[in-house]
mmCIF file of C-alpha atoms and ligand atoms in Angstrom:
data_model
loop_
_atom_site.group_PDB
_atom_site.id
_atom_site.type_symbol
_atom_site.label_atom_id
_atom_site.label_comp_id
_atom_site.label_asym_id
_atom_site.label_seq_id
_atom_site.Cartn_x
_atom_site.Cartn_y
_atom_site.Cartn_z
ATOM 1 C CA MET A 1 -4.369 22.586 -10.110
ATOM 2 C CA ASP A 2 -5.225 24.273 -6.805
ATOM 3 C CA HIS A 3 -7.075 22.238 -4.204
ATOM 4 C CA ASN A 4 -8.668 23.030 -0.894
ATOM 5 C CA TYR A 5 -6.693 20.552 1.183
ATOM 6 C CA LYS A 6 -8.291 21.749 4.442
ATOM 7 C CA GLU A 7 -11.631 20.352 3.339
ATOM 8 C CA ALA A 8 -10.339 16.990 2.148
ATOM 9 C CA VAL A 9 -12.598 14.349 3.712
ATOM 10 C CA CYS A 10 -10.727 11.752 5.780
ATOM 11 C CA PRO A 11 -11.340 8.249 4.348
ATOM 12 C CA VAL A 12 -11.368 6.735 7.876
ATOM 13 C CA CYS A 13 -13.178 9.160 10.222
ATOM 14 C CA ALA A 14 -15.054 11.130 7.503
ATOM 15 C CA ASN A 15 -14.178 14.517 9.037
ATOM 16 C CA ALA A 16 -13.200 17.361 6.697
ATOM 17 C CA ASP A 17 -10.461 18.881 8.838
ATOM 18 C CA SER A 18 -7.181 18.248 7.034
ATOM 19 C CA TYR A 19 -3.837 19.855 6.317
ATOM 20 C CA LEU A 20 -1.375 19.628 3.450
ATOM 21 C CA ILE A 21 1.784 17.661 4.292
ATOM 22 C CA ARG A 22 3.559 17.913 0.933
ATOM 23 C CA LYS A 23 3.302 16.959 -2.740
ATOM 24 C CA TYR A 24 2.996 13.230 -3.495
ATOM 25 C CA LYS A 25 6.212 11.535 -4.671
ATOM 26 C CA TYR A 26 5.505 9.437 -7.775
ATOM 27 C CA GLN A 27 6.825 8.143 -11.079
ATOM 28 C CA ASN A 28 3.642 7.202 -12.932
ATOM 29 C CA PRO A 29 1.789 10.321 -14.209
ATOM 30 C CA ILE A 30 -1.582 9.074 -12.876
ATOM 31 C CA TYR A 31 -0.421 10.460 -9.496
ATOM 32 C CA ALA A 32 0.692 13.869 -10.849
ATOM 33 C CA ASP A 33 -2.109 15.867 -9.198
ATOM 34 C CA CYS A 34 -1.910 14.124 -5.778
ATOM 35 C CA ALA A 35 -0.688 15.555 -2.510
ATOM 36 C CA LEU A 36 -0.238 13.991 0.920
ATOM 37 C CA VAL A 37 -2.876 15.229 3.327
ATOM 38 C CA GLY A 38 -3.194 14.563 7.069
ATOM 39 C CA CYS A 39 -6.418 14.355 9.104
ATOM 40 C CA ASN A 40 -6.441 16.570 12.204
ATOM 41 C CA SER A 41 -9.052 14.359 13.914
ATOM 42 C CA CYS A 42 -7.751 10.804 13.562
ATOM 43 C CA THR A 43 -4.156 11.386 12.225
ATOM 44 C CA MET A 44 -4.800 9.372 9.055
ATOM 45 C CA VAL A 45 -2.608 10.400 6.093
ATOM 46 C CA PHE A 46 -3.932 9.985 2.560
ATOM 47 C CA ALA A 47 -3.381 10.909 -1.078
ATOM 48 C CA TYR A 48 -5.619 13.781 -2.165
ATOM 49 C CA PRO A 49 -7.113 14.269 -4.642
ATOM 50 C CA LEU A 50 -7.229 10.642 -5.739
ATOM 51 C CA PRO A 51 -5.938 9.666 -9.187
ATOM 52 C CA ASP A 52 -8.547 9.226 -11.922
ATOM 53 C CA ALA A 53 -10.561 6.072 -11.063
ATOM 54 C CA ASP A 54 -10.188 4.459 -14.522
ATOM 55 C CA ALA A 55 -6.468 5.154 -14.682
ATOM 56 C CA LEU A 56 -6.056 3.731 -11.171
ATOM 57 C CA ARG A 57 -7.987 0.566 -12.033
ATOM 58 C CA LYS A 58 -5.809 -0.044 -15.111
ATOM 59 C CA TYR A 59 -2.664 0.626 -13.076
ATOM 60 C CA ASN A 60 -3.758 -1.855 -10.358
ATOM 61 C CA GLU A 61 -4.699 -4.548 -12.879
ATOM 62 C CA GLY A 62 -1.068 -4.746 -13.933
ATOM 63 C CA TYR A 63 0.115 -4.248 -10.360
ATOM 64 C CA PHE A 64 3.109 -6.567 -10.319
ATOM 65 C CA ASP A 65 4.390 -5.169 -13.619
ATOM 66 C CA ASN A 66 3.710 -1.525 -12.796
ATOM 67 C CA ALA A 67 4.865 -1.298 -9.238
ATOM 68 C CA HIS A 68 7.444 -4.058 -8.967
ATOM 69 C CA GLY A 69 8.738 -4.509 -12.522
ATOM 70 C CA GLY A 70 7.323 -8.053 -12.705
ATOM 71 C CA MET A 71 7.300 -10.699 -9.969
ATOM 72 C CA SER A 72 10.869 -11.613 -9.030
ATOM 73 C CA THR A 73 12.093 -15.199 -9.081
ATOM 74 C CA HIS A 74 15.548 -14.390 -7.689
ATOM 75 C CA PRO A 75 16.312 -16.871 -4.857
ATOM 76 C CA LEU A 76 17.019 -14.132 -2.300
ATOM 77 C CA THR A 77 13.784 -12.318 -3.164
ATOM 78 C CA VAL A 78 11.786 -15.543 -3.022
ATOM 79 C CA ALA A 79 13.380 -16.376 0.350
ATOM 80 C CA PHE A 80 12.529 -12.895 1.648
ATOM 81 C CA TYR A 81 8.844 -13.041 0.657
ATOM 82 C CA SER A 82 8.458 -16.614 1.826
ATOM 83 C CA ALA A 83 10.022 -15.814 5.214
ATOM 84 C CA ILE A 84 8.078 -12.621 5.810
ATOM 85 C CA SER A 85 4.833 -14.393 4.925
ATOM 86 C CA LEU A 86 5.682 -17.187 7.352
ATOM 87 C CA VAL A 87 6.313 -14.645 10.116
ATOM 88 C CA ARG A 88 2.902 -13.057 9.399
ATOM 89 C CA MET A 89 1.199 -16.433 9.263
ATOM 90 C CA LEU A 90 2.676 -17.410 12.648
ATOM 91 C CA HIS A 91 1.425 -14.101 14.061
ATOM 92 C CA VAL A 92 -2.129 -14.966 12.950
ATOM 93 C CA GLN A 93 -1.824 -18.527 14.306
ATOM 94 C CA ALA A 94 -0.730 -17.178 17.708
ATOM 95 C CA PHE A 95 -3.734 -14.816 17.787
ATOM 96 C CA ARG A 96 -6.044 -17.668 16.775
ATOM 97 C CA ASP A 97 -4.694 -19.921 19.527
ATOM 98 C CA LYS A 98 -4.786 -17.192 22.177
ATOM 99 C CA ASN A 99 -8.427 -16.422 21.370
ATOM 100 C CA LYS A 100 -9.322 -20.111 20.990
ATOM 101 C CA CYS A 101 -10.759 -19.605 17.491
ATOM 102 C CA GLU A 102 -11.154 -22.436 15.040
ATOM 103 C CA VAL A 103 -10.230 -21.683 11.428
ATOM 104 C CA LYS A 104 -11.547 -24.068 8.784
ATOM 105 C CA THR A 105 -12.107 -21.605 5.939
ATOM 106 C CA VAL A 106 -9.908 -18.722 4.823
ATOM 107 C CA LEU A 107 -10.420 -15.826 2.426
ATOM 108 C CA GLU A 108 -7.305 -13.969 1.348
ATOM 109 C CA ILE A 109 -7.637 -10.684 -0.525
ATOM 110 C CA GLY A 110 -4.639 -10.119 -2.804
ATOM 111 C CA PRO A 111 -2.604 -13.280 -2.141
ATOM 112 C CA GLY A 112 -0.125 -12.268 -4.885
ATOM 113 C CA ALA A 113 2.588 -14.908 -5.177
ATOM 114 C CA GLY A 114 0.776 -17.009 -2.539
ATOM 115 C CA TYR A 115 3.411 -17.452 0.172
ATOM 116 C CA PHE A 116 1.020 -16.806 3.070
ATOM 117 C CA ALA A 117 -1.426 -19.364 1.634
ATOM 118 C CA LYS A 118 1.360 -21.900 1.073
ATOM 119 C CA HIS A 119 2.581 -21.634 4.675
ATOM 120 C CA TRP A 120 -0.968 -21.698 6.035
ATOM 121 C CA MET A 121 -1.924 -24.834 4.120
ATOM 122 C CA GLU A 122 1.327 -26.623 5.017
ATOM 123 C CA ARG A 123 0.917 -25.946 8.737
ATOM 124 C CA ASN A 124 -2.861 -26.204 8.927
ATOM 125 C CA PRO A 125 -3.726 -29.183 6.717
ATOM 126 C CA SER A 126 -7.170 -29.452 8.320
ATOM 127 C CA THR A 127 -8.205 -26.229 6.545
ATOM 128 C CA VAL A 128 -11.247 -27.131 4.484
ATOM 129 C CA GLN A 129 -11.070 -24.319 1.966
ATOM 130 C CA TYR A 130 -8.688 -21.479 1.107
ATOM 131 C CA THR A 131 -10.244 -18.901 -1.190
ATOM 132 C CA GLY A 132 -8.210 -16.159 -2.854
ATOM 133 C CA VAL A 133 -9.245 -12.989 -4.650
ATOM 134 C CA GLU A 134 -6.447 -11.783 -6.892
ATOM 135 C CA SER A 135 -7.005 -9.304 -9.721
ATOM 136 C CA ASP A 136 -3.636 -10.119 -11.295
ATOM 137 C CA ALA A 137 -4.395 -13.216 -13.403
ATOM 138 C CA THR A 138 -0.696 -13.960 -13.981
ATOM 139 C CA THR A 139 -0.524 -15.298 -10.395
ATOM 140 C CA HIS A 140 -3.514 -17.670 -10.651
ATOM 141 C CA ALA A 141 -1.791 -20.857 -11.887
ATOM 142 C CA ASN A 142 0.755 -20.597 -9.083
ATOM 143 C CA LEU A 143 -1.956 -19.996 -6.465
ATOM 144 C CA ARG A 144 -3.821 -23.106 -7.606
ATOM 145 C CA ASN A 145 -0.615 -25.083 -6.982
ATOM 146 C CA TYR A 146 -0.904 -23.980 -3.355
ATOM 147 C CA LYS A 147 -4.528 -25.259 -3.236
ATOM 148 C CA VAL A 148 -5.977 -21.744 -3.342
ATOM 149 C CA ASP A 149 -9.389 -21.549 -4.985
ATOM 150 C CA VAL A 150 -8.715 -18.275 -6.772
ATOM 151 C CA TYR A 151 -11.071 -15.682 -8.282
ATOM 152 C CA ALA A 152 -10.294 -12.408 -10.036
ATOM 153 C CA LYS A 153 -12.982 -10.453 -8.180
ATOM 154 C CA LEU A 154 -14.710 -10.650 -4.816
ATOM 155 C CA ASP A 155 -18.195 -10.889 -6.333
ATOM 156 C CA GLU A 156 -17.121 -14.013 -8.275
ATOM 157 C CA VAL A 157 -16.604 -15.965 -5.032
ATOM 158 C CA PRO A 158 -19.556 -18.367 -4.562
ATOM 159 C CA HIS A 159 -22.058 -16.567 -2.335
ATOM 160 C CA ASP A 160 -22.747 -19.552 -0.086
ATOM 161 C CA ARG A 161 -19.219 -19.445 1.364
ATOM 162 C CA ASP A 162 -18.571 -18.225 4.910
ATOM 163 C CA PHE A 163 -15.116 -17.647 6.324
ATOM 164 C CA ASP A 164 -13.409 -18.052 9.713
ATOM 165 C CA LEU A 165 -10.405 -15.913 8.744
ATOM 166 C CA VAL A 166 -9.973 -13.039 6.294
ATOM 167 C CA VAL A 167 -6.422 -12.013 5.372
ATOM 168 C CA ILE A 168 -5.762 -8.581 3.868
ATOM 169 C CA SER A 169 -1.998 -8.182 3.729
ATOM 170 C CA HIS A 170 -0.488 -5.210 1.901
ATOM 171 C CA VAL A 171 -3.682 -4.411 0.054
ATOM 172 C CA LEU A 172 -5.527 -1.838 2.169
ATOM 173 C CA GLU A 173 -2.958 0.911 1.535
ATOM 174 C CA HIS A 174 -3.827 0.723 -2.168
ATOM 175 C CA THR A 175 -7.566 1.241 -1.710
ATOM 176 C CA THR A 176 -9.537 4.498 -1.785
ATOM 177 C CA ASP A 177 -12.395 3.838 0.662
ATOM 178 C CA PRO A 178 -11.135 1.612 3.491
ATOM 179 C CA VAL A 179 -14.439 1.478 5.398
ATOM 180 C CA SER A 180 -16.452 0.068 2.505
ATOM 181 C CA PHE A 181 -13.484 -2.079 1.444
ATOM 182 C CA ILE A 182 -13.326 -3.804 4.854
ATOM 183 C CA ASN A 183 -17.129 -4.123 4.966
ATOM 184 C CA GLU A 184 -17.206 -5.738 1.502
ATOM 185 C CA CYS A 185 -14.267 -8.089 2.077
ATOM 186 C CA THR A 186 -15.523 -9.297 5.455
ATOM 187 C CA LYS A 187 -19.241 -9.516 4.667
ATOM 188 C CA LYS A 188 -18.970 -13.325 4.768
ATOM 189 C CA LEU A 189 -16.619 -13.475 7.773
ATOM 190 C CA SER A 190 -18.535 -15.296 10.507
ATOM 191 C CA PRO A 191 -19.097 -13.553 13.863
ATOM 192 C CA GLY A 192 -16.225 -14.690 16.091
ATOM 193 C CA GLY A 193 -13.997 -14.989 12.993
ATOM 194 C CA ILE A 194 -10.581 -13.335 12.652
ATOM 195 C CA LEU A 195 -9.601 -10.411 10.470
ATOM 196 C CA PHE A 196 -5.876 -9.992 9.821
ATOM 197 C CA ILE A 197 -4.585 -6.819 8.204
ATOM 198 C CA GLU A 198 -1.019 -5.798 7.568
ATOM 199 C CA VAL A 199 -0.064 -2.445 6.070
ATOM 200 C CA PRO A 200 3.128 -0.423 5.963
ATOM 201 C CA CYS A 201 3.101 2.050 8.854
ATOM 202 C CA ASN A 202 3.260 5.670 7.603
ATOM 203 C CA ASP A 203 5.774 4.662 4.941
ATOM 204 C CA TYR A 204 5.712 8.154 3.391
ATOM 205 C CA GLN A 205 8.028 9.062 6.294
ATOM 206 C CA HIS A 206 10.918 6.899 5.119
ATOM 207 C CA LYS A 207 10.475 5.866 1.468
ATOM 208 C CA SER A 208 11.723 7.820 -1.532
ATOM 209 C CA LEU A 209 8.401 7.309 -3.386
ATOM 210 C CA ASP A 210 4.817 7.404 -2.082
ATOM 211 C CA GLU A 211 3.565 5.561 -5.178
ATOM 212 C CA PRO A 212 1.611 3.319 -5.299
ATOM 213 C CA HIS A 213 0.098 3.803 -1.824
ATOM 214 C CA LEU A 214 -2.965 5.983 -1.244
ATOM 215 C CA LEU A 215 -3.504 5.398 2.487
ATOM 216 C CA PHE A 216 -0.903 5.753 5.240
ATOM 217 C CA PHE A 217 -1.913 4.174 8.544
ATOM 218 C CA ASP A 218 -0.694 4.306 12.119
ATOM 219 C CA LYS A 219 -2.313 2.599 15.121
ATOM 220 C CA LYS A 220 -4.899 5.298 15.878
ATOM 221 C CA PRO A 221 -6.702 5.384 12.505
ATOM 222 C CA MET A 222 -6.423 1.574 12.193
ATOM 223 C CA GLN A 223 -8.105 1.156 15.586
ATOM 224 C CA LEU A 224 -10.868 3.537 14.513
ATOM 225 C CA LEU A 225 -11.340 1.753 11.189
ATOM 226 C CA LEU A 226 -11.738 -1.631 12.915
ATOM 227 C CA GLN A 227 -14.141 -0.246 15.523
ATOM 228 C CA LYS A 228 -16.233 1.395 12.785
ATOM 229 C CA THR A 229 -16.444 -1.841 10.819
ATOM 230 C CA GLY A 230 -17.564 -3.958 13.781
ATOM 231 C CA TYR A 231 -14.463 -5.519 15.350
ATOM 232 C CA GLY A 232 -13.412 -6.226 18.926
ATOM 233 C CA ALA A 233 -10.387 -7.814 20.654
ATOM 234 C CA ILE A 234 -8.298 -5.526 18.438
ATOM 235 C CA LYS A 235 -4.555 -6.119 18.661
ATOM 236 C CA LEU A 236 -2.264 -3.658 16.889
ATOM 237 C CA SER A 237 1.502 -4.040 16.723
ATOM 238 C CA TYR A 238 4.561 -2.582 14.980
ATOM 239 C CA HIS A 239 7.102 -4.917 13.407
ATOM 240 C CA GLY A 240 10.453 -4.544 11.657
ATOM 241 C CA ASN A 241 13.012 -1.752 11.729
ATOM 242 C CA THR A 242 11.708 1.409 13.368
ATOM 243 C CA ILE A 243 10.798 4.413 11.238
ATOM 244 C CA THR A 244 13.442 6.432 13.098
ATOM 245 C CA ASP A 245 16.090 3.936 11.959
ATOM 246 C CA LEU A 246 14.651 3.715 8.464
ATOM 247 C CA SER A 247 14.614 7.498 7.949
ATOM 248 C CA ARG A 248 18.204 7.765 9.091
ATOM 249 C CA GLY A 249 19.137 5.910 5.899
ATOM 250 C CA VAL A 250 21.959 3.436 5.451
ATOM 251 C CA SER A 251 25.604 4.448 5.943
ATOM 252 C CA ALA A 252 28.340 3.614 3.420
ATOM 253 C CA VAL A 253 29.545 0.851 5.752
ATOM 254 C CA GLY A 254 26.000 -0.461 6.060
ATOM 255 C CA LYS A 255 25.584 -0.502 2.278
ATOM 256 C CA PHE A 256 28.877 -2.339 1.868
ATOM 257 C CA LYS A 257 27.899 -4.929 4.503
ATOM 258 C CA SER A 258 24.560 -5.494 2.830
ATOM 259 C CA ARG A 259 26.161 -5.939 -0.620
ATOM 260 C CA LEU A 260 28.710 -8.343 0.850
ATOM 261 C CA ARG A 261 25.939 -10.249 2.580
ATOM 262 C CA ASN A 262 23.942 -10.663 -0.646
ATOM 263 C CA PHE A 263 27.100 -11.630 -2.542
ATOM 264 C CA LEU A 264 27.906 -14.374 -0.019
ATOM 265 C CA LEU A 265 24.311 -15.599 0.291
ATOM 266 C CA ASN A 266 24.082 -15.836 -3.509
ATOM 267 C CA ARG A 267 27.168 -18.023 -3.485
ATOM 268 C CA GLY A 268 25.832 -20.381 -0.861
ATOM 269 C CA PHE A 269 27.555 -19.088 2.287
ATOM 270 C CA VAL A 270 24.213 -19.184 4.102
ATOM 271 C CA LYS A 271 25.570 -20.455 7.440
ATOM 272 C CA LEU A 272 27.382 -17.164 8.055
ATOM 273 C CA TYR A 273 24.056 -15.404 8.470
ATOM 274 C CA SER A 274 21.483 -18.050 9.374
ATOM 275 C CA ALA A 275 22.040 -18.479 13.141
ATOM 276 C CA THR A 276 18.708 -18.659 14.944
ATOM 277 C CA VAL A 277 17.883 -15.731 17.195
ATOM 278 C CA SER A 278 14.909 -15.266 19.474
ATOM 279 C CA GLY A 279 11.726 -15.048 17.418
ATOM 280 C CA LEU A 280 13.260 -16.702 14.373
ATOM 281 C CA GLU A 281 13.180 -20.296 15.710
ATOM 282 C CA ALA A 282 9.959 -20.944 13.835
ATOM 283 C CA VAL A 283 11.531 -20.183 10.434
ATOM 284 C CA PRO A 284 13.111 -23.550 9.559
ATOM 285 C CA ASP A 285 14.832 -22.646 6.288
ATOM 286 C CA PRO A 286 18.392 -21.282 6.852
ATOM 287 C CA MET A 287 18.307 -19.102 3.712
ATOM 288 C CA GLU A 288 14.978 -17.593 4.767
ATOM 289 C CA ARG A 289 16.333 -16.890 8.270
ATOM 290 C CA ALA A 290 19.447 -15.281 6.809
ATOM 291 C CA VAL A 291 17.525 -13.078 4.415
ATOM 292 C CA ILE A 292 14.800 -11.921 6.806
ATOM 293 C CA LYS A 293 17.025 -11.182 9.823
ATOM 294 C CA PRO A 294 18.124 -7.604 8.933
ATOM 295 C CA PHE A 295 14.491 -6.547 8.400
ATOM 296 C CA LYS A 296 13.423 -7.572 11.947
ATOM 297 C CA ALA A 297 9.915 -8.527 10.795
ATOM 298 C CA TYR A 298 9.810 -11.117 13.605
ATOM 299 C CA ILE A 299 10.409 -8.422 16.232
ATOM 300 C CA GLU A 300 7.526 -6.472 17.776
ATOM 301 C CA GLN A 301 8.587 -2.873 18.418
ATOM 302 C CA ASN A 302 7.275 -0.271 20.823
ATOM 303 C CA ALA A 303 8.002 2.581 18.414
ATOM 304 C CA PRO A 304 6.372 2.914 14.968
ATOM 305 C CA ALA A 305 8.143 0.582 12.554
ATOM 306 C CA TRP A 306 7.988 -0.604 8.967
ATOM 307 C CA TRP A 307 4.936 -2.841 9.340
ATOM 308 C CA LEU A 308 1.678 -2.335 11.215
ATOM 309 C CA ARG A 309 -0.243 -5.517 11.985
ATOM 310 C CA ALA A 310 -3.871 -5.682 13.078
ATOM 311 C CA THR A 311 -5.725 -8.739 14.293
ATOM 312 C CA ALA A 312 -9.323 -8.504 15.468
ATOM 313 C CA ILE A 313 -12.452 -10.538 16.011
ATOM 314 C CA LYS A 314 -15.730 -9.840 14.263
ATOM 315 C CA LYS A 315 -18.562 -9.025 16.676
HETATM 316 ZN ZN1 ZN B 401 -9.618 11.124 10.106
#
């Protein structure tokens, strides 16, 4: 089908001044008609036109099965997700402490396997309530183990609850209308409360598939989105390997080293890779340190990198 990409309306700044980047790279046919479009005003990149709303809802309901082939229980994968969630959690704690905020109640949108919640509750036992909204019901029993009061939908959360912190980690890039999504999710965030968002930064530039992401952020559109939705003290930062490094790909030697590393880690030779480096001191588990190190999630970069983090305070 032919589309007028120039008039695609930007989901962040609402201007209709766009350009076609290229066709969308997908596997699931719900994305067959999509292209990647860039906004000339705010530099946001987004999928256009969007997949059929019903098809997208069904796809997202089985998210872990559709996009990740089921949730992995492999020890190296578990160590990776646990470590990266700890690094994110420490980032939020540092922002909280710097801004002298008190966090007693948390709302996490899309907690998934629950590692962020687990680390938060372990290190902040004075938290009164941790609420989660997770559409994938297969994760609920596990989340309850981590003391998360979990609901399938946002409107099921008891309406008398207010929150001091809202966590939206690796969710926003899957949504279609980020302004109303942020407004809805943070309606009960108290003024002075913290919003934490993490998204991949422009991952269409280095990944072989665009699926399942619909929104591709860099600092400029993220800043605009947070200003539009009523946030101040906005802190944006890049973390992980830079996009320049990621798009260069991995050499044959690099691939061999990474296979060897996984082989040895799987067989218990964790000490070879677990030495503490600056920024990793706060990750106590040697396996988690070893697994996370090559991804540099604990390093803040000047250049655009794999992950874009945003912390801000509600006005
Ligand atoms: Zn825009």
